[in-house]
Amino acid sequence: MWKALDIEEWQERRRSDLAGVGAAVAAIVEGVRKDGDEALYRFTKEFDRIVLEDLAVTPEEFEGAYEEVEDSLIESLAEAEAHIRRFHELQRNRSLWLEEVEPGVIVGVKTTPLDRIGAYVPGGRAAYPSTALMTTVPAQVAGVPEICVCTPPPVHPLTLVALDIAGVDECYRVGGAQAIAAMALGTESIDPVQKIVGPGNVYVTAAKMMLREHAEIDFPAGPSEIGILADSTADPAFVAADVLAQAEHDPHAGCVLITTDAALPAKVGAEIKRQMKNAPRRSIIEAALGNSGYVVAADLDEAIAAMDYVAPEHLSIQVADPLSTLNAVHNAGSIFVGPYTAVAFGDYASGTNHVLPTAGFARVFSGLDVHHFCKTSSVQMIDREGLEWLGGVVETLATAEGLHAHAESVRIRRRKKD
Ligand code: HSO
Ligand code: ZN
């Protein structure tokens, strides 16, 4: 189970899982396009084995959810929400900045939130109130006025409490590829959104990628992964605990340990065995360990290069000098520095976002943040002085491109007497 890995093969496999569900997802998308709400009821019956009475969660259900959740849990959710809000507020751009870069030439950027976004909150195997917070709080901090949430039935009261704490009241009980299709294309009950964010299984991720011409997406965020960089100073019990915490998410989760210590993998393997004995989610863990293993590198540079190739969703650094390793790595969705920084802190409560690119996509995408919910417009403002300062350059370049009217649009202004 816990074995030496060929990381190229490993990565190849994570990508091909997505391609394998393309035809099934296309049929679901077509169903929603054709039949709207009726298709959502039909697919929910077929896939979730639930006969729905209606799609939208009512205000009474939001209110009633509090009665089913313990007070201490509500407090923990509220505290996590506050930390997530604080971290994301730190990312917010000024809504407008302008700077005079030459006399009479002012440039700047105006940031505007999107009008309506969709957040996918997984359900099924477990309730994910933490993901409800991670997807909606940054959108709120960005100033998005309409936030639409889809989550598979039965909707857990904890998810509703989390949404309520975040200040979101539009939620539909629909999951899977059909939820993504509904948010991208719109149905009788669900208005279409401009962008869809949030993690999901391979069906959800494939649907997001397929519907990009209708709604922009954050990035592929599929089954969870961890990469651990460790040397001989790492505690095998901590490493094993992080592996198991990732493995319990999903049978498709994947864990890679890359180490400079040839003796470490066996110690971690023994710890995994010991710690998983009484794990409640043992069968999921066992399946995920089938997609997991280790690589022994000659030195730390080689280990870092291999981890950059993996570009893991979560990177845990458990080496003697973790800050210099942090400096040296390039590709990871979220980075956990030092032996005490369990990935679970970022999953729930440090305030960083846990919606992150998987399957090597951290090479090109960043994790979810406030910027995903905004767009920017560049701004320029030229006065008479700037017209003289820069007008000649524009005229010369426009003439060189043979674009007479461009040059003239500047010349006509320069000729004008005040
Ligand atoms: N590790 C998951 C997030 C999560 N963990 C939710 C616990 N709950 C993907 O980053
Ligand atoms: Zn997790």
PDB file of N, CA and C in Angstrom, residues 2-43:
ATOM      1  N   TRP A   2       1.702   1.380   1.032  1.00  0.00           N
ATOM      2  CA  TRP A   2       2.627   2.517   1.161  1.00  0.00           C
ATOM      3  C   TRP A   2       3.901   2.131   0.421  1.00  0.00           C
ATOM      4  N   LYS A   3       4.119   2.741  -0.755  1.00  0.00           N
ATOM      5  CA  LYS A   3       5.150   2.214  -1.659  1.00  0.00           C
ATOM      6  C   LYS A   3       5.943   3.336  -2.324  1.00  0.00           C
ATOM      7  N   ALA A   4       7.061   2.958  -2.942  1.00  0.00           N
ATOM      8  CA  ALA A   4       7.837   3.939  -3.714  1.00  0.00           C
ATOM      9  C   ALA A   4       7.019   4.313  -4.949  1.00  0.00           C
ATOM     10  N   LEU A   5       7.078   5.607  -5.312  1.00  0.00           N
ATOM     11  CA  LEU A   5       6.234   6.111  -6.407  1.00  0.00           C
ATOM     12  C   LEU A   5       7.055   6.594  -7.581  1.00  0.00           C
ATOM     13  N   ASP A   6       6.482   6.465  -8.764  1.00  0.00           N
ATOM     14  CA  ASP A   6       7.009   7.167  -9.932  1.00  0.00           C
ATOM     15  C   ASP A   6       6.105   8.397 -10.090  1.00  0.00           C
ATOM     16  N   ILE A   7       6.624   9.578  -9.802  1.00  0.00           N
ATOM     17  CA  ILE A   7       5.717  10.734  -9.716  1.00  0.00           C
ATOM     18  C   ILE A   7       5.144  11.140 -11.074  1.00  0.00           C
ATOM     19  N   GLU A   8       5.866  10.829 -12.157  1.00  0.00           N
ATOM     20  CA  GLU A   8       5.311  11.175 -13.476  1.00  0.00           C
ATOM     21  C   GLU A   8       4.053  10.352 -13.748  1.00  0.00           C
ATOM     22  N   GLU A   9       4.166   9.075 -13.435  1.00  0.00           N
ATOM     23  CA  GLU A   9       3.017   8.190 -13.635  1.00  0.00           C
ATOM     24  C   GLU A   9       1.857   8.616 -12.721  1.00  0.00           C
ATOM     25  N   TRP A  10       2.213   8.983 -11.500  1.00  0.00           N
ATOM     26  CA  TRP A  10       1.226   9.385 -10.502  1.00  0.00           C
ATOM     27  C   TRP A  10       0.407  10.568 -11.018  1.00  0.00           C
ATOM     28  N   GLN A  11       1.135  11.563 -11.550  1.00  0.00           N
ATOM     29  CA  GLN A  11       0.453  12.762 -12.006  1.00  0.00           C
ATOM     30  C   GLN A  11      -0.411  12.478 -13.227  1.00  0.00           C
ATOM     31  N   GLU A  12       0.107  11.659 -14.108  1.00  0.00           N
ATOM     32  CA  GLU A  12      -0.611  11.255 -15.312  1.00  0.00           C
ATOM     33  C   GLU A  12      -1.972  10.672 -14.924  1.00  0.00           C
ATOM     34  N   ARG A  13      -1.961   9.802 -13.901  1.00  0.00           N
ATOM     35  CA  ARG A  13      -3.186   9.144 -13.469  1.00  0.00           C
ATOM     36  C   ARG A  13      -4.206  10.135 -12.906  1.00  0.00           C
ATOM     37  N   ARG A  14      -3.713  11.138 -12.191  1.00  0.00           N
ATOM     38  CA  ARG A  14      -4.647  12.106 -11.589  1.00  0.00           C
ATOM     39  C   ARG A  14      -5.369  12.902 -12.671  1.00  0.00           C
ATOM     40  N   ARG A  15      -4.668  13.194 -13.762  1.00  0.00           N
ATOM     41  CA  ARG A  15      -5.296  13.944 -14.861  1.00  0.00           C
ATOM     42  C   ARG A  15      -6.281  13.075 -15.629  1.00  0.00           C
ATOM     43  N   SER A  16      -5.936  11.773 -15.818  1.00  0.00           N
ATOM     44  CA  SER A  16      -6.764  10.963 -16.706  1.00  0.00           C
ATOM     45  C   SER A  16      -8.101  10.621 -16.059  1.00  0.00           C
ATOM     46  N   ASP A  17      -8.184  10.646 -14.722  1.00  0.00           N
ATOM     47  CA  ASP A  17      -9.465  10.427 -14.045  1.00  0.00           C
ATOM     48  C   ASP A  17     -10.521  11.398 -14.577  1.00  0.00           C
ATOM     49  N   LEU A  18     -10.095  12.638 -14.825  1.00  0.00           N
ATOM     50  CA  LEU A  18     -11.010  13.686 -15.291  1.00  0.00           C
ATOM     51  C   LEU A  18     -11.527  13.378 -16.692  1.00  0.00           C
ATOM     52  N   ALA A  19     -10.607  13.003 -17.571  1.00  0.00           N
ATOM     53  CA  ALA A  19     -10.982  12.757 -18.966  1.00  0.00           C
ATOM     54  C   ALA A  19     -11.989  11.606 -19.064  1.00  0.00           C
ATOM     55  N   GLY A  20     -11.881  10.639 -18.152  1.00  0.00           N
ATOM     56  CA  GLY A  20     -12.706   9.433 -18.209  1.00  0.00           C
ATOM     57  C   GLY A  20     -14.204   9.677 -18.041  1.00  0.00           C
ATOM     58  N   VAL A  21     -14.603  10.806 -17.436  1.00  0.00           N
ATOM     59  CA  VAL A  21     -16.036  11.015 -17.170  1.00  0.00           C
ATOM     60  C   VAL A  21     -16.671  11.993 -18.157  1.00  0.00           C
ATOM     61  N   GLY A  22     -15.919  12.408 -19.164  1.00  0.00           N
ATOM     62  CA  GLY A  22     -16.391  13.437 -20.107  1.00  0.00           C
ATOM     63  C   GLY A  22     -17.752  13.137 -20.718  1.00  0.00           C
ATOM     64  N   ALA A  23     -17.966  11.910 -21.227  1.00  0.00           N
ATOM     65  CA  ALA A  23     -19.204  11.601 -21.952  1.00  0.00           C
ATOM     66  C   ALA A  23     -20.405  11.633 -21.004  1.00  0.00           C
ATOM     67  N   ALA A  24     -20.228  11.058 -19.806  1.00  0.00           N
ATOM     68  CA  ALA A  24     -21.330  11.034 -18.838  1.00  0.00           C
ATOM     69  C   ALA A  24     -21.711  12.465 -18.457  1.00  0.00           C
ATOM     70  N   VAL A  25     -20.715  13.309 -18.250  1.00  0.00           N
ATOM     71  CA  VAL A  25     -20.983  14.697 -17.845  1.00  0.00           C
ATOM     72  C   VAL A  25     -21.673  15.461 -18.973  1.00  0.00           C
ATOM     73  N   ALA A  26     -21.249  15.219 -20.204  1.00  0.00           N
ATOM     74  CA  ALA A  26     -21.869  15.915 -21.347  1.00  0.00           C
ATOM     75  C   ALA A  26     -23.357  15.570 -21.422  1.00  0.00           C
ATOM     76  N   ALA A  27     -23.721  14.328 -21.112  1.00  0.00           N
ATOM     77  CA  ALA A  27     -25.137  13.927 -21.167  1.00  0.00           C
ATOM     78  C   ALA A  27     -25.935  14.650 -20.076  1.00  0.00           C
ATOM     79  N   ILE A  28     -25.337  14.793 -18.899  1.00  0.00           N
ATOM     80  CA  ILE A  28     -26.031  15.505 -17.804  1.00  0.00           C
ATOM     81  C   ILE A  28     -26.231  16.979 -18.178  1.00  0.00           C
ATOM     82  N   VAL A  29     -25.189  17.586 -18.718  1.00  0.00           N
ATOM     83  CA  VAL A  29     -25.271  19.002 -19.109  1.00  0.00           C
ATOM     84  C   VAL A  29     -26.388  19.176 -20.150  1.00  0.00           C
ATOM     85  N   GLU A  30     -26.424  18.287 -21.104  1.00  0.00           N
ATOM     86  CA  GLU A  30     -27.449  18.367 -22.156  1.00  0.00           C
ATOM     87  C   GLU A  30     -28.847  18.250 -21.541  1.00  0.00           C
ATOM     88  N   GLY A  31     -29.006  17.333 -20.577  1.00  0.00           N
ATOM     89  CA  GLY A  31     -30.298  17.156 -19.907  1.00  0.00           C
ATOM     90  C   GLY A  31     -30.743  18.445 -19.242  1.00  0.00           C
ATOM     91  N   VAL A  32     -29.836  19.117 -18.536  1.00  0.00           N
ATOM     92  CA  VAL A  32     -30.191  20.359 -17.831  1.00  0.00           C
ATOM     93  C   VAL A  32     -30.486  21.464 -18.842  1.00  0.00           C
ATOM     94  N   ARG A  33     -29.716  21.492 -19.921  1.00  0.00           N
ATOM     95  CA  ARG A  33     -29.960  22.511 -20.951  1.00  0.00           C
ATOM     96  C   ARG A  33     -31.378  22.355 -21.522  1.00  0.00           C
ATOM     97  N   LYS A  34     -31.770  21.111 -21.753  1.00  0.00           N
ATOM     98  CA  LYS A  34     -33.059  20.839 -22.401  1.00  0.00           C
ATOM     99  C   LYS A  34     -34.234  20.968 -21.423  1.00  0.00           C
ATOM    100  N   ASP A  35     -34.090  20.373 -20.232  1.00  0.00           N
ATOM    101  CA  ASP A  35     -35.259  20.216 -19.356  1.00  0.00           C
ATOM    102  C   ASP A  35     -35.227  21.079 -18.101  1.00  0.00           C
ATOM    103  N   GLY A  36     -34.191  21.868 -17.885  1.00  0.00           N
ATOM    104  CA  GLY A  36     -34.140  22.793 -16.751  1.00  0.00           C
ATOM    105  C   GLY A  36     -34.380  22.104 -15.414  1.00  0.00           C
ATOM    106  N   ASP A  37     -35.253  22.704 -14.583  1.00  0.00           N
ATOM    107  CA  ASP A  37     -35.532  22.166 -13.239  1.00  0.00           C
ATOM    108  C   ASP A  37     -35.908  20.686 -13.258  1.00  0.00           C
ATOM    109  N   GLU A  38     -36.686  20.322 -14.265  1.00  0.00           N
ATOM    110  CA  GLU A  38     -37.163  18.938 -14.307  1.00  0.00           C
ATOM    111  C   GLU A  38     -35.967  17.964 -14.351  1.00  0.00           C
ATOM    112  N   ALA A  39     -34.927  18.345 -15.077  1.00  0.00           N
ATOM    113  CA  ALA A  39     -33.725  17.497 -15.145  1.00  0.00           C
ATOM    114  C   ALA A  39     -33.032  17.446 -13.776  1.00  0.00           C
ATOM    115  N   LEU A  40     -33.092  18.546 -13.037  1.00  0.00           N
ATOM    116  CA  LEU A  40     -32.441  18.559 -11.709  1.00  0.00           C
ATOM    117  C   LEU A  40     -33.157  17.571 -10.773  1.00  0.00           C
ATOM    118  N   TYR A  41     -34.495  17.568 -10.817  1.00  0.00           N
ATOM    119  CA  TYR A  41     -35.240  16.599  -9.994  1.00  0.00           C
ATOM    120  C   TYR A  41     -34.916  15.164 -10.439  1.00  0.00           C
ATOM    121  N   ARG A  42     -34.849  14.991 -11.756  1.00  0.00           N
ATOM    122  CA  ARG A  42     -34.624  13.647 -12.308  1.00  0.00           C
ATOM    123  C   ARG A  42     -33.230  13.116 -11.927  1.00  0.00           C
ATOM    124  N   PHE A  43     -32.200  13.946 -12.105  1.00  0.00           N
ATOM    125  CA  PHE A  43     -30.839  13.479 -11.803  1.00  0.00           C
ATOM    126  C   PHE A  43     -30.646  13.274 -10.295  1.00  0.00           C
TER     127      PHE A  43
END
